[in-house]
PDB file of C-alpha atoms in Angstrom:
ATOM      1  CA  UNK Q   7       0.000   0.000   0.000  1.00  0.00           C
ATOM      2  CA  UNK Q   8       0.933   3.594  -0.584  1.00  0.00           C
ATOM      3  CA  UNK Q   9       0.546   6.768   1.619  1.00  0.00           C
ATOM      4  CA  UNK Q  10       1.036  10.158   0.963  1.00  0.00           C
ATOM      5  CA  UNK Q  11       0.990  13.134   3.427  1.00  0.00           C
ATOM      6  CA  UNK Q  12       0.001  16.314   1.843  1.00  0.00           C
ATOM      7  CA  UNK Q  13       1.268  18.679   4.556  1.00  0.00           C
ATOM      8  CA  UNK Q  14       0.552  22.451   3.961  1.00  0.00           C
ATOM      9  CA  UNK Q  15       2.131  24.953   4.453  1.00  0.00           C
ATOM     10  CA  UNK Q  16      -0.382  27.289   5.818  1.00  0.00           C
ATOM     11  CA  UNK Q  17      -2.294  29.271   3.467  1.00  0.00           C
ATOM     12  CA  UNK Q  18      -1.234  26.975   0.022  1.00  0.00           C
ATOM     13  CA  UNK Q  19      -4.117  25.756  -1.590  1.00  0.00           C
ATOM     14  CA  UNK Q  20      -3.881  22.219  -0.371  1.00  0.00           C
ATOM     15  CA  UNK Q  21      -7.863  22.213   0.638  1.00  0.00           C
ATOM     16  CA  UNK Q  22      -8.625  23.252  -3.403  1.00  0.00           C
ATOM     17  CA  UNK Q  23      -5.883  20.428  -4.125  1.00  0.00           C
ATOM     18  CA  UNK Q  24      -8.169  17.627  -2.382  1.00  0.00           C
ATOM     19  CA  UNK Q  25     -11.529  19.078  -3.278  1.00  0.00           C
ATOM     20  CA  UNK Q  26     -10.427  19.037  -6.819  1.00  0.00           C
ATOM     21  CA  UNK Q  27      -9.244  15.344  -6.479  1.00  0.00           C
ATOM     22  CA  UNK Q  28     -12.414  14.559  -4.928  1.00  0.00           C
ATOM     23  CA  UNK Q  29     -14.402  15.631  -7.422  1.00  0.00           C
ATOM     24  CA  UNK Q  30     -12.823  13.147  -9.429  1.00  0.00           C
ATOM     25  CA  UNK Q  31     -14.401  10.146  -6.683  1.00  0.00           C
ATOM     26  CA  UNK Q  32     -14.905   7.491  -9.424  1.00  0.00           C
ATOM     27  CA  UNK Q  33     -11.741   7.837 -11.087  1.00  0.00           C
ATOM     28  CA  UNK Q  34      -9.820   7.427  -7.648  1.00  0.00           C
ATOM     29  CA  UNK Q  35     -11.775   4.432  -6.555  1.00  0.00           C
ATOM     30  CA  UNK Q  36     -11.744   2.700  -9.438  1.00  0.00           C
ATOM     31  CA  UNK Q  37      -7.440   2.872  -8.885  1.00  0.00           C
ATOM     32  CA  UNK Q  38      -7.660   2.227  -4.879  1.00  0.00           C
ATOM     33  CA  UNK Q  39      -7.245   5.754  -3.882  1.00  0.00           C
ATOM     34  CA  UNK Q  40      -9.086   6.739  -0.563  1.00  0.00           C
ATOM     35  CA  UNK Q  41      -9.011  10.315   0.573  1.00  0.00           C
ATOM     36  CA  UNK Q  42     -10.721  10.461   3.975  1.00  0.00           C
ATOM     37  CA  UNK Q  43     -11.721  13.629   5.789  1.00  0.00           C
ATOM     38  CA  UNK Q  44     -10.248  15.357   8.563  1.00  0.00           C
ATOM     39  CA  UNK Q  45     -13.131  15.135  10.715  1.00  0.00           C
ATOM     40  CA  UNK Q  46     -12.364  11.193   9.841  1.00  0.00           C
ATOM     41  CA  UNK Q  47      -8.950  10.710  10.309  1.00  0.00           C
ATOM     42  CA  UNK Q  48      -7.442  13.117  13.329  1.00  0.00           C
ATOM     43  CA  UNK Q  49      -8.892  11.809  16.288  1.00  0.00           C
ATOM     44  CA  UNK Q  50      -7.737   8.044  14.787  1.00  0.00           C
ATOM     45  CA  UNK Q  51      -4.174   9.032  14.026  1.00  0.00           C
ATOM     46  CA  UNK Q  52      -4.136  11.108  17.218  1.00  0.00           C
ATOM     47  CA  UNK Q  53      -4.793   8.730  19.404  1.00  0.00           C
ATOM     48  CA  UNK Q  54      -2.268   5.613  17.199  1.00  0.00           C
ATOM     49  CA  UNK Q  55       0.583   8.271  17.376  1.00  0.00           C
ATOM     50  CA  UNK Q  56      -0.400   8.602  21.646  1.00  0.00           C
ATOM     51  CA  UNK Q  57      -0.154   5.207  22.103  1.00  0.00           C
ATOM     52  CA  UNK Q  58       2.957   4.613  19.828  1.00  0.00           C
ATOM     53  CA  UNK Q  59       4.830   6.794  21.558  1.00  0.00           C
ATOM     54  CA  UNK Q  60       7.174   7.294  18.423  1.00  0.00           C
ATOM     55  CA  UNK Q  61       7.455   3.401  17.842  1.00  0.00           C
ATOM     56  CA  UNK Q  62       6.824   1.768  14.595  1.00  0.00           C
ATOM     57  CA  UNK Q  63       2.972   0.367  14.429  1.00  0.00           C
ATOM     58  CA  UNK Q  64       2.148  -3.392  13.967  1.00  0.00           C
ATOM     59  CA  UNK Q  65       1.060  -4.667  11.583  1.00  0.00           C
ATOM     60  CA  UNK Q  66      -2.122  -5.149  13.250  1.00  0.00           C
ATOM     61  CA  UNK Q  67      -1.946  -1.675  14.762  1.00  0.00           C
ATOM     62  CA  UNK Q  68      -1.489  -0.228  10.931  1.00  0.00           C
ATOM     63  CA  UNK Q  69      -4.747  -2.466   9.854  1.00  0.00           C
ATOM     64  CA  UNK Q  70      -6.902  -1.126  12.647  1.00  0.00           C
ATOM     65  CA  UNK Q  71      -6.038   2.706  11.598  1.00  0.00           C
ATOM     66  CA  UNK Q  72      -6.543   1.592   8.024  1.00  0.00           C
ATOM     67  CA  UNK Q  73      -9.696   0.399   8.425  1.00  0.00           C
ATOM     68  CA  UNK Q  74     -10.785   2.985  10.754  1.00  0.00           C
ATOM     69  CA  UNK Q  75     -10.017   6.237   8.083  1.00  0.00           C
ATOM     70  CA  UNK Q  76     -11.149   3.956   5.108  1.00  0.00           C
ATOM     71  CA  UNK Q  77     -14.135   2.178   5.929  1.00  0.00           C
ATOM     72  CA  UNK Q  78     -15.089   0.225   3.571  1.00  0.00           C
ATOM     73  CA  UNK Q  79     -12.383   1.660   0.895  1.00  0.00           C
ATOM     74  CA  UNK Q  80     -10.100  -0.417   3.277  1.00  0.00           C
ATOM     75  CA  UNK Q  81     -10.539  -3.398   0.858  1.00  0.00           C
ATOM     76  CA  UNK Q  82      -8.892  -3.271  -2.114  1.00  0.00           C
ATOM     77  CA  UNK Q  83      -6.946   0.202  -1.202  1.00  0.00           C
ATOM     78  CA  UNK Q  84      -3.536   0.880  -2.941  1.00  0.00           C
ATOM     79  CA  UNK Q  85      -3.286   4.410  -1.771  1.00  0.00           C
ATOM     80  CA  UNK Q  86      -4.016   6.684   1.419  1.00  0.00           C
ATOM     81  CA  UNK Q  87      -3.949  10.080   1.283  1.00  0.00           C
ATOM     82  CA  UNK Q  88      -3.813  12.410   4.015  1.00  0.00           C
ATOM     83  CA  UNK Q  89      -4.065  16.013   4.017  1.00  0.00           C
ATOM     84  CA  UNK Q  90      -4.086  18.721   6.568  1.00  0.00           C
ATOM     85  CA  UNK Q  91      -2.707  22.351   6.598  1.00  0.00           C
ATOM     86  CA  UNK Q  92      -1.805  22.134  10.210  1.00  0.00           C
ATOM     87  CA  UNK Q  93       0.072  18.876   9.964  1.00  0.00           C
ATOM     88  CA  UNK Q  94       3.174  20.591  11.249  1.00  0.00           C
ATOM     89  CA  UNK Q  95       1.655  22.963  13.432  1.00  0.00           C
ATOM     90  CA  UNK Q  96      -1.231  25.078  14.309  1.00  0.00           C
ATOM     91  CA  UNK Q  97      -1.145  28.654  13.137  1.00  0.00           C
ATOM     92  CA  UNK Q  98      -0.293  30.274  16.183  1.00  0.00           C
ATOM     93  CA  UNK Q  99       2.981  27.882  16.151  1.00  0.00           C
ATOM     94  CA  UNK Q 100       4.172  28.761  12.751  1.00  0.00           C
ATOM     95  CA  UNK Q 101       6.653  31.525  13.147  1.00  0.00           C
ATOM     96  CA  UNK Q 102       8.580  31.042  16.295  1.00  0.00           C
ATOM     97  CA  UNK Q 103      12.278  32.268  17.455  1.00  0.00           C
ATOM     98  CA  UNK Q 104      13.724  29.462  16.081  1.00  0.00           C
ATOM     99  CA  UNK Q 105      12.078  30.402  12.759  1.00  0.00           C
ATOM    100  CA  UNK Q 106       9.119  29.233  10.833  1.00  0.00           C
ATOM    101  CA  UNK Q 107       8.058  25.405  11.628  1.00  0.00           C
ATOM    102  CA  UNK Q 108      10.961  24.164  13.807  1.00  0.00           C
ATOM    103  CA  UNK Q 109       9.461  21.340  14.401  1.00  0.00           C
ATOM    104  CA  UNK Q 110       8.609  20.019  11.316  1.00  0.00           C
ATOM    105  CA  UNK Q 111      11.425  17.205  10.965  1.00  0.00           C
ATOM    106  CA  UNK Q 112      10.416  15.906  13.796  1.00  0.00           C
ATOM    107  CA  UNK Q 113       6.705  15.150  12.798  1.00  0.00           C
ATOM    108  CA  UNK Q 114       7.784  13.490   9.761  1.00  0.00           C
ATOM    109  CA  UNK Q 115       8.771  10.182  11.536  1.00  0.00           C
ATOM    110  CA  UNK Q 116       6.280   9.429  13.881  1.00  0.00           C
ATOM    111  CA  UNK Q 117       4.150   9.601  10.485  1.00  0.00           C
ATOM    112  CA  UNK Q 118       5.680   6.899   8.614  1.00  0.00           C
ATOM    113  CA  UNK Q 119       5.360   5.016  11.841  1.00  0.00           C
ATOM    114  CA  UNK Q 120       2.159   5.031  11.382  1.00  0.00           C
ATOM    115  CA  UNK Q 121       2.587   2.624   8.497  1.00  0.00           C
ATOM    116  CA  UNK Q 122       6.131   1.577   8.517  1.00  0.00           C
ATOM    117  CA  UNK Q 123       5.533  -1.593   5.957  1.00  0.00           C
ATOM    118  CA  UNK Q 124       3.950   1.060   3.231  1.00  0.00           C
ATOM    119  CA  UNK Q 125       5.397   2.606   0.658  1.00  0.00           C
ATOM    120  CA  UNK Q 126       5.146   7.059   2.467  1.00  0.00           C
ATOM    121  CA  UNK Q 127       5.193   9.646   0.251  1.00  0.00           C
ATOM    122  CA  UNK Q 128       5.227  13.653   1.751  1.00  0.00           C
ATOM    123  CA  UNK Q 129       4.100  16.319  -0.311  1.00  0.00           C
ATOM    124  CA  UNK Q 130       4.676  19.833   0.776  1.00  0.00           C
ATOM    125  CA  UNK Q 131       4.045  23.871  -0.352  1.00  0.00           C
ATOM    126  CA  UNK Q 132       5.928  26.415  -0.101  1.00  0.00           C
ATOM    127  CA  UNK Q 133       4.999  30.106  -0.076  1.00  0.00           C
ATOM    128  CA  UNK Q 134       6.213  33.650  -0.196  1.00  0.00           C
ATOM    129  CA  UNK Q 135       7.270  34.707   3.340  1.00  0.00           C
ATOM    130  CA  UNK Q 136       5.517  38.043   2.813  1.00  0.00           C
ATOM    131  CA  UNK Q 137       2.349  36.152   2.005  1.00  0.00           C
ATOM    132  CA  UNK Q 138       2.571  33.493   4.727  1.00  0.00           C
ATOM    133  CA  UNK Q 139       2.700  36.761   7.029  1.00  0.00           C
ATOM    134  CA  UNK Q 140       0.277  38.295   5.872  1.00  0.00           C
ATOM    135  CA  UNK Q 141      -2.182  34.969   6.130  1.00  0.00           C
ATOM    136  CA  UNK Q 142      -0.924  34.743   9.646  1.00  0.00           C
ATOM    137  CA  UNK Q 143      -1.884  37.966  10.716  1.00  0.00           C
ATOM    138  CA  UNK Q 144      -5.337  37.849   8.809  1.00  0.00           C
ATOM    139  CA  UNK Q 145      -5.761  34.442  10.906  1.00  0.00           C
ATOM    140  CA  UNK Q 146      -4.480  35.643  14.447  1.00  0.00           C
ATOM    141  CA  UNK Q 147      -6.492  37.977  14.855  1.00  0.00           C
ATOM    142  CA  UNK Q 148      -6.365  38.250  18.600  1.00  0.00           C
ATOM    143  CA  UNK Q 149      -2.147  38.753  18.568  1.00  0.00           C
ATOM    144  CA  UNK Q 150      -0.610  42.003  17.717  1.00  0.00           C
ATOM    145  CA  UNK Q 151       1.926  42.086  14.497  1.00  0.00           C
ATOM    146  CA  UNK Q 152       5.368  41.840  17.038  1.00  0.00           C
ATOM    147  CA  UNK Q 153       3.301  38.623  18.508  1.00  0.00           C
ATOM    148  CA  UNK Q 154       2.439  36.772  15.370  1.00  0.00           C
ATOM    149  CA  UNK Q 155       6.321  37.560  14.282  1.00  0.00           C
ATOM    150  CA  UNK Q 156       7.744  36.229  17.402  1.00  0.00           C
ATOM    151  CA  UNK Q 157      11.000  38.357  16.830  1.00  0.00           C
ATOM    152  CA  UNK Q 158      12.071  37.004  13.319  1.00  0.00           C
ATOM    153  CA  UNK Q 159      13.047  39.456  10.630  1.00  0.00           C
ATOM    154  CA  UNK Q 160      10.881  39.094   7.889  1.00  0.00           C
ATOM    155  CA  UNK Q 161      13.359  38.966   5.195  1.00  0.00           C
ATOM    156  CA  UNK Q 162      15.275  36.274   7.662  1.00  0.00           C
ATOM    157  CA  UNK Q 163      12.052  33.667   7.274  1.00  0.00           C
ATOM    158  CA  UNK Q 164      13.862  30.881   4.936  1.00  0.00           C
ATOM    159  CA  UNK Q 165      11.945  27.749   3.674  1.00  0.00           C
ATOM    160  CA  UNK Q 166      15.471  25.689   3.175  1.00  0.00           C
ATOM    161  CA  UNK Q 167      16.164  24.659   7.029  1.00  0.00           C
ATOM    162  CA  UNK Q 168      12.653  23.898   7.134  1.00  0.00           C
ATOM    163  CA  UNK Q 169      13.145  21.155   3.923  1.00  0.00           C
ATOM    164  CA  UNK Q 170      16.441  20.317   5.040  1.00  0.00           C
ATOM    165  CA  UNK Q 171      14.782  18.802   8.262  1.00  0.00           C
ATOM    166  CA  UNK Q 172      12.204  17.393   6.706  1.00  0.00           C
ATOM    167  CA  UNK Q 173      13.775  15.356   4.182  1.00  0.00           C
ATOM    168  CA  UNK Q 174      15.909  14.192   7.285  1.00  0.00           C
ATOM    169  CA  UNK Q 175      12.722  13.210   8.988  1.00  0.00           C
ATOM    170  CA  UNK Q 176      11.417  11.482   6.104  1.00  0.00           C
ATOM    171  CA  UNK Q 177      14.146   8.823   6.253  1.00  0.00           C
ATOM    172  CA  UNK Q 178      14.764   8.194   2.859  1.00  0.00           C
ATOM    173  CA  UNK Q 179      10.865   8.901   1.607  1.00  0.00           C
ATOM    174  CA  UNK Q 180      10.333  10.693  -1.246  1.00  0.00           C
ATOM    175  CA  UNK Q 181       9.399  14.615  -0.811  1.00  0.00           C
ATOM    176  CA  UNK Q 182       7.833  16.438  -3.450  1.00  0.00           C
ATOM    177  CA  UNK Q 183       8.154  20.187  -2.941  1.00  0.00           C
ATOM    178  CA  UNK Q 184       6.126  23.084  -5.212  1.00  0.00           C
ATOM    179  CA  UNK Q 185       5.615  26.906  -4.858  1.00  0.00           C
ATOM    180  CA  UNK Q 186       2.035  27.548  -4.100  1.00  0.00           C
ATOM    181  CA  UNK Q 187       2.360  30.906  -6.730  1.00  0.00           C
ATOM    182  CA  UNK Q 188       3.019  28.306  -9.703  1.00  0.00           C
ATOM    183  CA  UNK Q 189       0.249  26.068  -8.918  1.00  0.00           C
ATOM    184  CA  UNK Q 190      -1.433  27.319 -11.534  1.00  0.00           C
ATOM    185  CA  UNK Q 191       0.925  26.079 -14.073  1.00  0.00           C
ATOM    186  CA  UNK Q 192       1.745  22.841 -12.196  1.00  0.00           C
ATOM    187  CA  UNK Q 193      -1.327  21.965 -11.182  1.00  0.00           C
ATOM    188  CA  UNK Q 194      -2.211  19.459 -13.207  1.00  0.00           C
ATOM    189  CA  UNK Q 195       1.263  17.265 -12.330  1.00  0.00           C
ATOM    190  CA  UNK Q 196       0.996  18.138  -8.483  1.00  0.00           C
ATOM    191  CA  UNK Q 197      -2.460  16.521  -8.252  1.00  0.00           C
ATOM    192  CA  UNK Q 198      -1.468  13.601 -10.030  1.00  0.00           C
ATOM    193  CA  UNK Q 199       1.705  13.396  -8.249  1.00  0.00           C
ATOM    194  CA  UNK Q 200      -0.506  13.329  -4.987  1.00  0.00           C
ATOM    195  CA  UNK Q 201      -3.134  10.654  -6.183  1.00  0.00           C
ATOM    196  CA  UNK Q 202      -0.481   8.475  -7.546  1.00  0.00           C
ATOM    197  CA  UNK Q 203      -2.065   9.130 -11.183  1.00  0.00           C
ATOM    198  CA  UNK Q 204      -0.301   8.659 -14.724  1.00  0.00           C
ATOM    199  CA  UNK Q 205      -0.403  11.679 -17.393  1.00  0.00           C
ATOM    200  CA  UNK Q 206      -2.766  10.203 -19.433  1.00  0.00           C
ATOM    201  CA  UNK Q 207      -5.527   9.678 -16.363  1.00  0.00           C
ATOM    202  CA  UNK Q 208      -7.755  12.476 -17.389  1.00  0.00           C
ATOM    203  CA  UNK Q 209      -8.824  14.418 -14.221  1.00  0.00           C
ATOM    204  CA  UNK Q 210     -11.694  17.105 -14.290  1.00  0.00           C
ATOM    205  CA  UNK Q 211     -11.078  20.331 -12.163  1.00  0.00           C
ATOM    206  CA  UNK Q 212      -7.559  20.829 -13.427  1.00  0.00           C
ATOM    207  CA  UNK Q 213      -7.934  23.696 -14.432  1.00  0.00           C
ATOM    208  CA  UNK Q 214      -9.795  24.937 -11.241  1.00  0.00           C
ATOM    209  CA  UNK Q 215      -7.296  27.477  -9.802  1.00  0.00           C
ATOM    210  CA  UNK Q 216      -7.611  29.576 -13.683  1.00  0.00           C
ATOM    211  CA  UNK Q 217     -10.931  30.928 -12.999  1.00  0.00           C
ATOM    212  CA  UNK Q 218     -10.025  33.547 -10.328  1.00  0.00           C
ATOM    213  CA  UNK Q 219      -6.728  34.592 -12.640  1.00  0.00           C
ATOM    214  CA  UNK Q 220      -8.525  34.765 -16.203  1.00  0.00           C
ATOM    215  CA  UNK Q 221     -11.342  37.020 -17.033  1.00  0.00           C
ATOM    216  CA  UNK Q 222     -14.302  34.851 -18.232  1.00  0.00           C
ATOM    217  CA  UNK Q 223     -13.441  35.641 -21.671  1.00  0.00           C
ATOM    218  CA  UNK Q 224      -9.958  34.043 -21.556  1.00  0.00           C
ATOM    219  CA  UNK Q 225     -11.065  31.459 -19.655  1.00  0.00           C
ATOM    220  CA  UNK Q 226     -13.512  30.362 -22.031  1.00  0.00           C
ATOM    221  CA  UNK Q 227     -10.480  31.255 -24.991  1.00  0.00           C
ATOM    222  CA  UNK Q 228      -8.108  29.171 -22.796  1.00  0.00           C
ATOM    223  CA  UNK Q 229     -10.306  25.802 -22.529  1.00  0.00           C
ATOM    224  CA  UNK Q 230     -11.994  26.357 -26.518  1.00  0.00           C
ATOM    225  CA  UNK Q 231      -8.077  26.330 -27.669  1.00  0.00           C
ATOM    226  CA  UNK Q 232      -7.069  22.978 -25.066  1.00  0.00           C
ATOM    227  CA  UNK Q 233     -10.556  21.410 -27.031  1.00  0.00           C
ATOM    228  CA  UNK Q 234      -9.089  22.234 -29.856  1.00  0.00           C
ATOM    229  CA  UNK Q 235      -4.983  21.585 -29.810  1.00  0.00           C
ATOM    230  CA  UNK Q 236      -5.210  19.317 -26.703  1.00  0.00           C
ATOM    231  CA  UNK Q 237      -1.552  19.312 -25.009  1.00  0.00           C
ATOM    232  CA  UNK Q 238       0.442  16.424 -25.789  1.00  0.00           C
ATOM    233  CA  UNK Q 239       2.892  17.174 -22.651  1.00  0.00           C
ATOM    234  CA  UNK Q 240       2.458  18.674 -19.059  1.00  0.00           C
ATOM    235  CA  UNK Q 241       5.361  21.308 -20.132  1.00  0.00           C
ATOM    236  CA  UNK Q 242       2.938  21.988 -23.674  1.00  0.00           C
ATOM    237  CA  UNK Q 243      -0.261  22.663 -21.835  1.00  0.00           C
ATOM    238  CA  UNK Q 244       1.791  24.813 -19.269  1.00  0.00           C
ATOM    239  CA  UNK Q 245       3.364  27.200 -22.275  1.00  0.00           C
ATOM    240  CA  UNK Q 246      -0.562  27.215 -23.449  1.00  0.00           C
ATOM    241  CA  UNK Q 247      -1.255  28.682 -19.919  1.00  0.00           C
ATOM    242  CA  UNK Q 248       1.049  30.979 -19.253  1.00  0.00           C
ATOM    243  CA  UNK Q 249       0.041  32.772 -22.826  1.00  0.00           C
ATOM    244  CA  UNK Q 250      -3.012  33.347 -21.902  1.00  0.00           C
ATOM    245  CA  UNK Q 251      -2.142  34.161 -18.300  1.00  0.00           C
ATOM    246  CA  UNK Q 252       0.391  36.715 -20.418  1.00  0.00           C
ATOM    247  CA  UNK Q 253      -3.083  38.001 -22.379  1.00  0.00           C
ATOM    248  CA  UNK Q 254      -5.857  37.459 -20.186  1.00  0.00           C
ATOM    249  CA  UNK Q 255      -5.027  37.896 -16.571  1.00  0.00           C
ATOM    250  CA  UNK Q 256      -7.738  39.410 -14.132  1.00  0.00           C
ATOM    251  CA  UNK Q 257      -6.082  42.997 -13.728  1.00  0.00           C
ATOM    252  CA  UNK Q 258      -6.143  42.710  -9.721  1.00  0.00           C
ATOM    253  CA  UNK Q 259      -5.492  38.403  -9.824  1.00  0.00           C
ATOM    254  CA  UNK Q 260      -1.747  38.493  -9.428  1.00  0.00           C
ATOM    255  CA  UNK Q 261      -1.504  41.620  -6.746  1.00  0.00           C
ATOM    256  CA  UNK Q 262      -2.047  41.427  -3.117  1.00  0.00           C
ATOM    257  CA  UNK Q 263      -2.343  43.957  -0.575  1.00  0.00           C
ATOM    258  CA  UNK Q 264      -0.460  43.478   2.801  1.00  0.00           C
ATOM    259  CA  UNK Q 265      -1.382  46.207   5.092  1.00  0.00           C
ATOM    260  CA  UNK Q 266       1.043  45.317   7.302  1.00  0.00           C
ATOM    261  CA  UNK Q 267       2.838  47.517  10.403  1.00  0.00           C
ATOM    262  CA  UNK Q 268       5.798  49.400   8.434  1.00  0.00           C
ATOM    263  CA  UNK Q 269       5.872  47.583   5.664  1.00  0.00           C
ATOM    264  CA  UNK Q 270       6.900  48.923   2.147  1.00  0.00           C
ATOM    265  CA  UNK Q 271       7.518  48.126  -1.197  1.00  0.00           C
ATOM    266  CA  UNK Q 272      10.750  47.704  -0.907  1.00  0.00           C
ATOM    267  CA  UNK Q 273      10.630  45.249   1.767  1.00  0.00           C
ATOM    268  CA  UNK Q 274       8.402  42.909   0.067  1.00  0.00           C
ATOM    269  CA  UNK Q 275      10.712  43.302  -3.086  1.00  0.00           C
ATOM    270  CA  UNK Q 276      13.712  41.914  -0.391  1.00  0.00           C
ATOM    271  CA  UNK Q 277      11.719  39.117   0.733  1.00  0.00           C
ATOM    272  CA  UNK Q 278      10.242  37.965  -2.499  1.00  0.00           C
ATOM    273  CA  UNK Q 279      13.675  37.541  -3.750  1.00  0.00           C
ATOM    274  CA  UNK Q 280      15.033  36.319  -0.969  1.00  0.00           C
ATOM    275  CA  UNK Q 281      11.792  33.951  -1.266  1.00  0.00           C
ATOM    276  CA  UNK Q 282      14.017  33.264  -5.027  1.00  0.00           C
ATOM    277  CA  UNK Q 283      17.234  32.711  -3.875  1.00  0.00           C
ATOM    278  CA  UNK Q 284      15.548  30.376  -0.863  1.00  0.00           C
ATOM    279  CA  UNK Q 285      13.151  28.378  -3.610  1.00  0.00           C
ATOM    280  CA  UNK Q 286      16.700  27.513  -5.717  1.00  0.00           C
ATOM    281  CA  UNK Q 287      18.122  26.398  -2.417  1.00  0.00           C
ATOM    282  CA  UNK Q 288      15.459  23.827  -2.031  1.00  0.00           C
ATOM    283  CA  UNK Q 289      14.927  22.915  -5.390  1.00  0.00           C
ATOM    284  CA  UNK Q 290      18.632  21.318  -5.323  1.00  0.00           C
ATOM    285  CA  UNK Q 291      18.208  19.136  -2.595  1.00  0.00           C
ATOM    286  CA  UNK Q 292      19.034  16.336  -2.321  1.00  0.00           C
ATOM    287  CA  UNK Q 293      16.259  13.965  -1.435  1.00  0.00           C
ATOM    288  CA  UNK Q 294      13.384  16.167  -2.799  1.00  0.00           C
ATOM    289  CA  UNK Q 295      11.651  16.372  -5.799  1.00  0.00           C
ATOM    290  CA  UNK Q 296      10.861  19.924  -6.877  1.00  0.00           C
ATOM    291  CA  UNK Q 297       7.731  20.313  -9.192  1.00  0.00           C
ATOM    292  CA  UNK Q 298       8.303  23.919 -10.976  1.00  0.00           C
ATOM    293  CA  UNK Q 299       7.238  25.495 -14.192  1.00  0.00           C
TER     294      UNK Q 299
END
């Protein structure tokens, strides 16, 4: 059996990711792919990873949370997937001294515990520090700026330690990493990379995250073209998008207002390529597979 953890970050677009997957229920079954809701899945895994006490589960042990998140997609089931935005940690935990989610390595293992004779997958987003912020705030509502920010620079917030101690965690499972700014281009191969799908699985929805970026006339331009000239490649159909991303972009889609305490321009120029500079760093390494455009 196969797992796959889709674990944030906070504020990426993993809830669209799994509501566009569901939408595609039939296909999934048909291959063995369960994706069971949070409401159906914490409280199990919870309580396994309580009692394991970071040991690896039986094989009984593994069965019994199987069956209990599956129901009756237990039999027959090739693939598991979980996904949660606060696997890692809950908002108010993001952003800490240390930096942003120092714990994460350390979450990774207990996971594959969970199923230590499957074959664990970890799937993870990354996002613009100045965004993340800005999310954080929005969502924290009852902490001032300096709280939320727990003394960190913003331009010091860096994705790569984070990575670097999750692929350690991960113990030799794969970990596929993304920007949560090119999922529209990349969509496509992150939800199949999630599902455990082939290229040529058609999935409906794909094209989901367009419709707030395109005006309605390029939208309808965009999927009249794909009907006619379908894409014979995930890098063809992403040149088709960006065109008309180039063309037909909503004029406020790609802009986002941070009113945030003493903020300016330039200093979300600083951490946006900083973001860069940090999104090369993890794209090279080792032990993670980097999905870009």
């Amino acid at each position: 059996m196969q797992v796959a953890y889709n674990l944030g970050a906070f504020s990426t677009d993993a809830d669209r990711l799994i509501g566009i997957l569901r939408q595609n229920g039939a296909l999934l079954a048909r291959r063995g792919v369960c994706l069971p809701e949070p409401a159906v899945f914490r409280q199990p895994m919870r309580d396994t990873l309580s009692a394991l006490q970071g040991r690896a589960a039986s094989a009984a042990t593994a069965t019994a949370l199987c069956d209990a998140v599956a129901g009756e997609a237990a039999d027959g089931l090739q693939r598991l997937i979980f996904s949660h935005a606060h696997f890692l940690a809950q908002p108010e935990r993001i952003l800490t001294p240390r930096g942003p989610y120092p714990f994460a390595g350390d979450r990774l293992g207990p996971l594959v515990n969970l199923f230590p004779q499957a074959q664990t997958e970890f799937y993870f987003a990354l996002i613009n520090p100045a965004l993340l912020i800005g999310a954080l705030v929005a969502q924290l509502r009852g902490r001032s700026y300096a709280e939320v920010m727990a003394g960190l620079r913003p331009e010091a917030i860096r994705w790569a330690p984070v990575v670097e101690a999750m692929v350690r965690g991960a113990r030799g499972r794969p970990l596929t990493v993304w920007c949560n700014e090119d999922l529209p281009l990349v969509l496509p191969e992150v939800l199949r990379a999630i599902a455990g799908l082939s290229e040529e699985d058609p999935l409906a929805g794909e094209d989901g995250l367009l419709a707030a970026l395109l005006t309605d006339d390029g939208l309808a331009r965009l999927h009249d073209y794909i009907a006619s000239r379908p894409p014979h490649s995930v890098a063809q159909r992403r040149k088709v998008v960006s065109a008309f991303l180039e063309q037909h972009a909503r004029a406020d889609a790609l802009e986002q207002e941070l009113p945030l305490p003493g903020w300016t321009e330039d200093l979300v120029g600083r951490i946006t390529e900083s973001y860069a500079a940090d999104t090369t760093r993890v794209a090279a390494l080792p032990g993670v597979r980097f999905i870009a455009p």
